[in-house]
PDB file of C-alpha atoms in Angstrom:
ATOM      1  CA  UNK A   1      87.275  85.405  90.827  1.00 82.00           C
ATOM      2  CA  UNK A   2      89.992  82.942  90.225  1.00 86.00           C
ATOM      3  CA  UNK A   3      87.864  79.893  88.369  1.00 93.00           C
ATOM      4  CA  UNK A   4      89.385  77.587  92.051  1.00 96.00           C
ATOM      5  CA  UNK A   5      87.231  76.518  94.387  1.00 97.00           C
ATOM      6  CA  UNK A   6      87.933  76.229  98.100  1.00 98.00           C
ATOM      7  CA  UNK A   7      85.461  74.462 100.920  1.00 97.00           C
ATOM      8  CA  UNK A   8      84.956  74.989 103.668  1.00 97.00           C
ATOM      9  CA  UNK A   9      85.649  78.838 104.493  1.00 96.00           C
ATOM     10  CA  UNK A  10      85.374  78.251 107.397  1.00 97.00           C
ATOM     11  CA  UNK A  11      86.265  75.337 109.752  1.00 97.00           C
ATOM     12  CA  UNK A  12      86.257  75.337 113.712  1.00 97.00           C
ATOM     13  CA  UNK A  13      87.827  71.979 114.525  1.00 97.00           C
ATOM     14  CA  UNK A  14      89.990  70.614 118.655  1.00 97.00           C
ATOM     15  CA  UNK A  15      93.563  69.042 119.130  1.00 98.00           C
ATOM     16  CA  UNK A  16      93.329  66.093 117.776  1.00 97.00           C
ATOM     17  CA  UNK A  17      91.373  65.735 114.811  1.00 98.00           C
ATOM     18  CA  UNK A  18      90.792  65.163 111.460  1.00 98.00           C
ATOM     19  CA  UNK A  19      89.766  67.527 109.156  1.00 98.00           C
ATOM     20  CA  UNK A  20      89.470  67.943 105.181  1.00 98.00           C
ATOM     21  CA  UNK A  21      89.810  70.339 103.179  1.00 98.00           C
ATOM     22  CA  UNK A  22      88.632  70.673  99.471  1.00 98.00           C
ATOM     23  CA  UNK A  23      89.543  71.947  96.035  1.00 98.00           C
ATOM     24  CA  UNK A  24      88.446  72.373  92.820  1.00 98.00           C
ATOM     25  CA  UNK A  25      90.999  73.584  89.904  1.00 96.00           C
ATOM     26  CA  UNK A  26      90.293  76.407  87.283  1.00 95.00           C
ATOM     27  CA  UNK A  27      88.803  74.244  84.366  1.00 93.00           C
ATOM     28  CA  UNK A  28      91.011  72.955  82.259  1.00 89.00           C
ATOM     29  CA  UNK A  29      94.218  72.898  84.834  1.00 93.00           C
ATOM     30  CA  UNK A  30      96.264  69.513  85.758  1.00 92.00           C
ATOM     31  CA  UNK A  31      97.798  71.132  88.988  1.00 92.00           C
ATOM     32  CA  UNK A  32      97.022  71.843  92.131  1.00 94.00           C
ATOM     33  CA  UNK A  33      98.757  73.040  95.081  1.00 93.00           C
ATOM     34  CA  UNK A  34      99.055  73.817  98.289  1.00 96.00           C
ATOM     35  CA  UNK A  35      99.705  76.208 100.868  1.00 95.00           C
ATOM     36  CA  UNK A  36      99.300  77.695 104.958  1.00 96.00           C
ATOM     37  CA  UNK A  37      99.219  81.218 105.350  1.00 95.00           C
ATOM     38  CA  UNK A  38      99.892  81.811 109.235  1.00 91.00           C
ATOM     39  CA  UNK A  39     101.085  84.719 111.294  1.00 82.00           C
ATOM     40  CA  UNK A  40     104.370  83.083 112.805  1.00 80.00           C
ATOM     41  CA  UNK A  41     105.246  80.762 109.121  1.00 80.00           C
ATOM     42  CA  UNK A  42     104.396  83.124 106.310  1.00 86.00           C
ATOM     43  CA  UNK A  43     102.887  81.325 102.725  1.00 89.00           C
ATOM     44  CA  UNK A  44     104.613  78.315 103.198  1.00 91.00           C
ATOM     45  CA  UNK A  45     103.958  75.747 100.250  1.00 90.00           C
ATOM     46  CA  UNK A  46     102.682  72.532 101.788  1.00 94.00           C
ATOM     47  CA  UNK A  47     101.983  69.820  97.941  1.00 94.00           C
ATOM     48  CA  UNK A  48     101.584  69.843  94.947  1.00 92.00           C
ATOM     49  CA  UNK A  49     100.082  67.517  92.928  1.00 93.00           C
ATOM     50  CA  UNK A  50      99.705  66.897  89.038  1.00 92.00           C
ATOM     51  CA  UNK A  51      97.108  65.169  86.878  1.00 93.00           C
ATOM     52  CA  UNK A  52      96.867  63.114  89.804  1.00 94.00           C
ATOM     53  CA  UNK A  53     100.305  62.338  90.719  1.00 94.00           C
ATOM     54  CA  UNK A  54     102.370  63.871  93.145  1.00 94.00           C
ATOM     55  CA  UNK A  55     104.893  66.526  92.112  1.00 89.00           C
ATOM     56  CA  UNK A  56     106.185  68.537  95.048  1.00 87.00           C
ATOM     57  CA  UNK A  57     106.653  68.000  97.873  1.00 90.00           C
ATOM     58  CA  UNK A  58     107.730  70.982 100.636  1.00 88.00           C
ATOM     59  CA  UNK A  59     107.292  71.528 104.362  1.00 83.00           C
ATOM     60  CA  UNK A  60     104.412  69.078 104.858  1.00 93.00           C
ATOM     61  CA  UNK A  61     104.027  67.618 108.073  1.00 95.00           C
ATOM     62  CA  UNK A  62     103.324  63.536 108.309  1.00 96.00           C
ATOM     63  CA  UNK A  63     100.279  64.754 109.853  1.00 97.00           C
ATOM     64  CA  UNK A  64      98.762  66.068 106.969  1.00 97.00           C
ATOM     65  CA  UNK A  65      98.475  64.537 103.411  1.00 97.00           C
ATOM     66  CA  UNK A  66      96.683  65.309 100.054  1.00 97.00           C
ATOM     67  CA  UNK A  67      95.438  63.416  97.343  1.00 97.00           C
ATOM     68  CA  UNK A  68      94.168  64.116  93.565  1.00 97.00           C
ATOM     69  CA  UNK A  69      91.864  62.445  92.263  1.00 97.00           C
ATOM     70  CA  UNK A  70      91.142  61.735  88.449  1.00 96.00           C
ATOM     71  CA  UNK A  71      88.148  64.854  88.830  1.00 95.00           C
ATOM     72  CA  UNK A  72      91.029  66.985  89.137  1.00 96.00           C
ATOM     73  CA  UNK A  73      89.682  68.235  92.082  1.00 97.00           C
ATOM     74  CA  UNK A  74      91.936  67.470  95.722  1.00 98.00           C
ATOM     75  CA  UNK A  75      91.567  67.269  99.495  1.00 98.00           C
ATOM     76  CA  UNK A  76      94.352  67.896 102.173  1.00 98.00           C
ATOM     77  CA  UNK A  77      93.320  65.577 105.219  1.00 98.00           C
ATOM     78  CA  UNK A  78      94.765  66.866 107.942  1.00 98.00           C
ATOM     79  CA  UNK A  79      95.125  64.588 111.355  1.00 97.00           C
ATOM     80  CA  UNK A  80      95.834  64.946 114.849  1.00 97.00           C
ATOM     81  CA  UNK A  81      95.381  68.810 115.154  1.00 98.00           C
ATOM     82  CA  UNK A  82      97.419  70.808 116.911  1.00 97.00           C
ATOM     83  CA  UNK A  83      96.815  74.184 118.778  1.00 96.00           C
ATOM     84  CA  UNK A  84      99.638  75.282 115.946  1.00 94.00           C
ATOM     85  CA  UNK A  85      97.878  74.211 112.390  1.00 96.00           C
ATOM     86  CA  UNK A  86      95.479  76.641 113.040  1.00 96.00           C
ATOM     87  CA  UNK A  87      96.009  78.890 109.476  1.00 97.00           C
ATOM     88  CA  UNK A  88      94.490  79.757 106.845  1.00 96.00           C
ATOM     89  CA  UNK A  89      95.191  77.409 103.764  1.00 97.00           C
ATOM     90  CA  UNK A  90      95.148  77.655  99.895  1.00 97.00           C
ATOM     91  CA  UNK A  91      94.640  75.847  97.193  1.00 96.00           C
ATOM     92  CA  UNK A  92      95.706  77.352  93.929  1.00 93.00           C
ATOM     93  CA  UNK A  93      95.739  75.272  90.569  1.00 93.00           C
ATOM     94  CA  UNK A  94      98.114  75.437  87.053  1.00 89.00           C
ATOM     95  CA  UNK A  95      97.817  74.553  83.271  1.00 82.00           C
ATOM     96  CA  UNK A  96     101.372  73.430  84.146  1.00 70.00           C
ATOM     97  CA  UNK A  97     103.653  72.641  86.643  1.00 59.00           C
ATOM     98  CA  UNK A  98     105.528  75.958  86.943  1.00 59.00           C
ATOM     99  CA  UNK A  99     103.621  78.597  85.202  1.00 70.00           C
ATOM    100  CA  UNK A 100     101.966  81.304  87.170  1.00 80.00           C
ATOM    101  CA  UNK A 101      99.087  79.796  89.896  1.00 86.00           C
ATOM    102  CA  UNK A 102      95.799  81.120  90.583  1.00 90.00           C
ATOM    103  CA  UNK A 103      94.570  80.967  94.289  1.00 93.00           C
ATOM    104  CA  UNK A 104      91.230  79.710  95.809  1.00 95.00           C
ATOM    105  CA  UNK A 105      89.651  81.922  98.874  1.00 95.00           C
ATOM    106  CA  UNK A 106      91.184  80.068 100.840  1.00 96.00           C
ATOM    107  CA  UNK A 107      89.624  77.570 103.857  1.00 97.00           C
ATOM    108  CA  UNK A 108      90.170  80.350 107.315  1.00 96.00           C
ATOM    109  CA  UNK A 109      90.811  76.825 110.250  1.00 97.00           C
ATOM    110  CA  UNK A 110      90.515  77.341 114.135  1.00 97.00           C
ATOM    111  CA  UNK A 111      91.787  74.469 115.995  1.00 97.00           C
ATOM    112  CA  UNK A 112      90.475  75.249 119.731  1.00 96.00           C
TER     113      UNK A 112
ATOM    114  CA  UNK B   1     118.460  76.389  98.771  1.00 74.00           C
ATOM    115  CA  UNK B   2     115.864  78.330  97.449  1.00 85.00           C
ATOM    116  CA  UNK B   3     115.294  81.078  99.421  1.00 91.00           C
ATOM    117  CA  UNK B   4     113.116  84.815  98.957  1.00 95.00           C
ATOM    118  CA  UNK B   5     114.250  87.545 100.791  1.00 96.00           C
ATOM    119  CA  UNK B   6     112.508  90.923 100.988  1.00 97.00           C
ATOM    120  CA  UNK B   7     113.558  93.065 103.202  1.00 95.00           C
ATOM    121  CA  UNK B   8     111.051  95.387 103.933  1.00 97.00           C
ATOM    122  CA  UNK B   9     108.323  94.100 106.624  1.00 96.00           C
ATOM    123  CA  UNK B  10     106.488  97.191 106.519  1.00 97.00           C
ATOM    124  CA  UNK B  11     106.270 100.047 103.571  1.00 98.00           C
ATOM    125  CA  UNK B  12     103.702 103.895 104.057  1.00 98.00           C
ATOM    126  CA  UNK B  13     103.362 106.001 101.458  1.00 97.00           C
ATOM    127  CA  UNK B  14     101.190 108.485 100.781  1.00 97.00           C
ATOM    128  CA  UNK B  15      98.310 108.714  97.558  1.00 97.00           C
ATOM    129  CA  UNK B  16     100.615 109.702  94.346  1.00 97.00           C
ATOM    130  CA  UNK B  17     103.831 109.092  96.005  1.00 97.00           C
ATOM    131  CA  UNK B  18     105.969 105.653  93.643  1.00 98.00           C
ATOM    132  CA  UNK B  19     106.913 103.535  95.477  1.00 98.00           C
ATOM    133  CA  UNK B  20     109.180  99.909  94.728  1.00 98.00           C
ATOM    134  CA  UNK B  21     109.224  96.526  96.607  1.00 98.00           C
ATOM    135  CA  UNK B  22     112.295  94.770  96.524  1.00 98.00           C
ATOM    136  CA  UNK B  23     112.847  90.775  95.811  1.00 98.00           C
ATOM    137  CA  UNK B  24     116.097  89.106  96.650  1.00 98.00           C
ATOM    138  CA  UNK B  25     116.075  85.262  95.753  1.00 96.00           C
ATOM    139  CA  UNK B  26     118.818  82.901  95.360  1.00 94.00           C
ATOM    140  CA  UNK B  27     118.587  79.859  93.688  1.00 92.00           C
ATOM    141  CA  UNK B  28     121.175  77.577  91.893  1.00 91.00           C
ATOM    142  CA  UNK B  29     118.619  76.928  89.343  1.00 89.00           C
ATOM    143  CA  UNK B  30     119.559  77.764  85.880  1.00 88.00           C
ATOM    144  CA  UNK B  31     115.766  77.544  84.451  1.00 89.00           C
ATOM    145  CA  UNK B  32     113.504  78.825  87.401  1.00 90.00           C
ATOM    146  CA  UNK B  33     110.618  81.889  87.601  1.00 90.00           C
ATOM    147  CA  UNK B  34     109.676  84.069  89.633  1.00 93.00           C
ATOM    148  CA  UNK B  35     105.702  86.029  90.947  1.00 93.00           C
ATOM    149  CA  UNK B  36     104.328  88.925  92.476  1.00 95.00           C
ATOM    150  CA  UNK B  37     101.387  88.412  93.887  1.00 94.00           C
ATOM    151  CA  UNK B  38      99.616  91.044  95.695  1.00 96.00           C
ATOM    152  CA  UNK B  39      97.026  89.701  99.399  1.00 95.00           C
ATOM    153  CA  UNK B  40      94.888  92.396  99.843  1.00 94.00           C
ATOM    154  CA  UNK B  41      92.792  92.564 102.896  1.00 91.00           C
ATOM    155  CA  UNK B  42      90.099  90.542 101.824  1.00 89.00           C
ATOM    156  CA  UNK B  43      92.921  87.618 101.737  1.00 89.00           C
ATOM    157  CA  UNK B  44      92.272  85.652  98.405  1.00 90.00           C
ATOM    158  CA  UNK B  45      96.442  86.054  96.457  1.00 92.00           C
ATOM    159  CA  UNK B  46      95.878  87.445  92.721  1.00 91.00           C
ATOM    160  CA  UNK B  47      98.594  86.673  90.928  1.00 89.00           C
ATOM    161  CA  UNK B  48     100.488  90.070  89.656  1.00 93.00           C
ATOM    162  CA  UNK B  49     103.271  88.735  86.802  1.00 91.00           C
ATOM    163  CA  UNK B  50     105.307  85.778  85.823  1.00 89.00           C
ATOM    164  CA  UNK B  51     108.929  85.955  84.712  1.00 90.00           C
ATOM    165  CA  UNK B  52     111.211  83.495  83.726  1.00 89.00           C
ATOM    166  CA  UNK B  53     114.804  83.234  84.051  1.00 90.00           C
ATOM    167  CA  UNK B  54     116.031  84.147  80.695  1.00 88.00           C
ATOM    168  CA  UNK B  55     114.158  87.439  79.726  1.00 84.00           C
ATOM    169  CA  UNK B  56     115.345  90.084  81.267  1.00 82.00           C
ATOM    170  CA  UNK B  57     113.612  92.669  79.970  1.00 82.00           C
ATOM    171  CA  UNK B  58     111.347  95.181  81.954  1.00 85.00           C
ATOM    172  CA  UNK B  59     107.906  94.845  82.405  1.00 86.00           C
ATOM    173  CA  UNK B  60     105.306  97.781  82.175  1.00 87.00           C
ATOM    174  CA  UNK B  61     101.500  96.973  83.020  1.00 88.00           C
ATOM    175  CA  UNK B  62      99.856  99.717  84.019  1.00 93.00           C
ATOM    176  CA  UNK B  63     101.246 101.888  86.791  1.00 95.00           C
ATOM    177  CA  UNK B  64     102.970  98.767  87.843  1.00 96.00           C
ATOM    178  CA  UNK B  65     106.712  97.975  86.504  1.00 95.00           C
ATOM    179  CA  UNK B  66     109.250  95.253  87.522  1.00 95.00           C
ATOM    180  CA  UNK B  67     112.956  95.074  87.072  1.00 95.00           C
ATOM    181  CA  UNK B  68     114.468  91.611  87.303  1.00 94.00           C
ATOM    182  CA  UNK B  69     118.515  91.638  86.810  1.00 94.00           C
ATOM    183  CA  UNK B  70     120.026  88.562  87.156  1.00 92.00           C
ATOM    184  CA  UNK B  71     123.095  89.710  88.283  1.00 92.00           C
ATOM    185  CA  UNK B  72     122.088  90.962  91.213  1.00 95.00           C
ATOM    186  CA  UNK B  73     119.321  88.466  91.707  1.00 95.00           C
ATOM    187  CA  UNK B  74     116.547  90.883  92.295  1.00 96.00           C
ATOM    188  CA  UNK B  75     112.760  91.122  90.798  1.00 96.00           C
ATOM    189  CA  UNK B  76     111.730  94.560  92.256  1.00 97.00           C
ATOM    190  CA  UNK B  77     108.503  95.850  92.099  1.00 97.00           C
ATOM    191  CA  UNK B  78     107.085  99.287  91.657  1.00 97.00           C
ATOM    192  CA  UNK B  79     104.015 101.365  92.011  1.00 97.00           C
ATOM    193  CA  UNK B  80     103.652 104.232  89.728  1.00 97.00           C
ATOM    194  CA  UNK B  81     101.607 107.175  91.563  1.00 97.00           C
ATOM    195  CA  UNK B  82     100.165 104.869  94.308  1.00 97.00           C
ATOM    196  CA  UNK B  83      96.607 105.018  95.060  1.00 97.00           C
ATOM    197  CA  UNK B  84      94.863 103.620  98.399  1.00 97.00           C
ATOM    198  CA  UNK B  85      93.305 100.249  96.332  1.00 96.00           C
ATOM    199  CA  UNK B  86      96.754  99.899  96.374  1.00 97.00           C
ATOM    200  CA  UNK B  87      97.475  98.951  99.765  1.00 97.00           C
ATOM    201  CA  UNK B  88      98.482  95.272 100.297  1.00 97.00           C
ATOM    202  CA  UNK B  89     100.673  92.911 101.419  1.00 96.00           C
ATOM    203  CA  UNK B  90     102.934  91.658  97.715  1.00 97.00           C
ATOM    204  CA  UNK B  91     104.621  88.854  98.018  1.00 96.00           C
ATOM    205  CA  UNK B  92     107.915  87.512  95.462  1.00 96.00           C
ATOM    206  CA  UNK B  93     108.123  83.828  95.071  1.00 93.00           C
ATOM    207  CA  UNK B  94     110.394  81.855  92.823  1.00 91.00           C
ATOM    208  CA  UNK B  95     108.743  79.060  91.242  1.00 78.00           C
ATOM    209  CA  UNK B  96     111.098  75.715  90.645  1.00 65.00           C
ATOM    210  CA  UNK B  97     109.801  75.248  94.456  1.00 68.00           C
ATOM    211  CA  UNK B  98     107.519  77.616  94.953  1.00 77.00           C
ATOM    212  CA  UNK B  99     108.732  79.472  97.426  1.00 86.00           C
ATOM    213  CA  UNK B 100     107.120  82.404  98.927  1.00 90.00           C
ATOM    214  CA  UNK B 101     109.090  85.998 100.760  1.00 94.00           C
ATOM    215  CA  UNK B 102     107.992  86.818 103.821  1.00 94.00           C
ATOM    216  CA  UNK B 103     105.936  89.451 101.582  1.00 95.00           C
ATOM    217  CA  UNK B 104     105.540  93.643 102.138  1.00 97.00           C
ATOM    218  CA  UNK B 105     103.168  94.884 104.300  1.00 96.00           C
ATOM    219  CA  UNK B 106     102.015  98.801 101.296  1.00 98.00           C
ATOM    220  CA  UNK B 107      99.515 101.242 102.812  1.00 98.00           C
ATOM    221  CA  UNK B 108      98.816 103.657 100.880  1.00 97.00           C
ATOM    222  CA  UNK B 109      97.715 106.755 102.660  1.00 97.00           C
ATOM    223  CA  UNK B 110      95.176 109.214 100.882  1.00 95.00           C
TER     224      UNK B 110
END
């Protein structure tokens, strides 16, 4: 158990809908990262937050957004969902910006 | 541009064989971090090692060892005396913008 929690574990929704994925980092970790893992794209970095501020952006679509709250938990919002957004979404946390990251169990999103 | 290449898509070995997973990276940064992660069939990503660019010492942890060579931009991972439980997908990653390689699926047969 990495100490990072993600909810929900599974999410099934329809195209055009909006969903929110939630992540709680390990106690003491200020950095939160979001990743998307799909069969065709592999594991892709989406976005990083550090102590509430956006720190780095990867291949995140404009339809996606994230934020980190004062209690350090983070949410990833996915809107106008498309079939291709079906993937496993991981959250990870670390103490410092470039330290080892500890991953949550992931949220499996299925868009029908 | 940052890039990580894991040329071996799949490797299959028999238990107790040694196996090396290759990782080649590209970066213009002078300071960077490299990582290896394991993703077993259960799906979670497990941190294995972090190496920073100014520490080229090889590292050994039990049956696992890592060979970092800056001259060839490689950070290879060797499992000695492989076991069935080592079966997983292994990812190499370059830490400055968290770029992951495509992963190598290792299957260890009994």
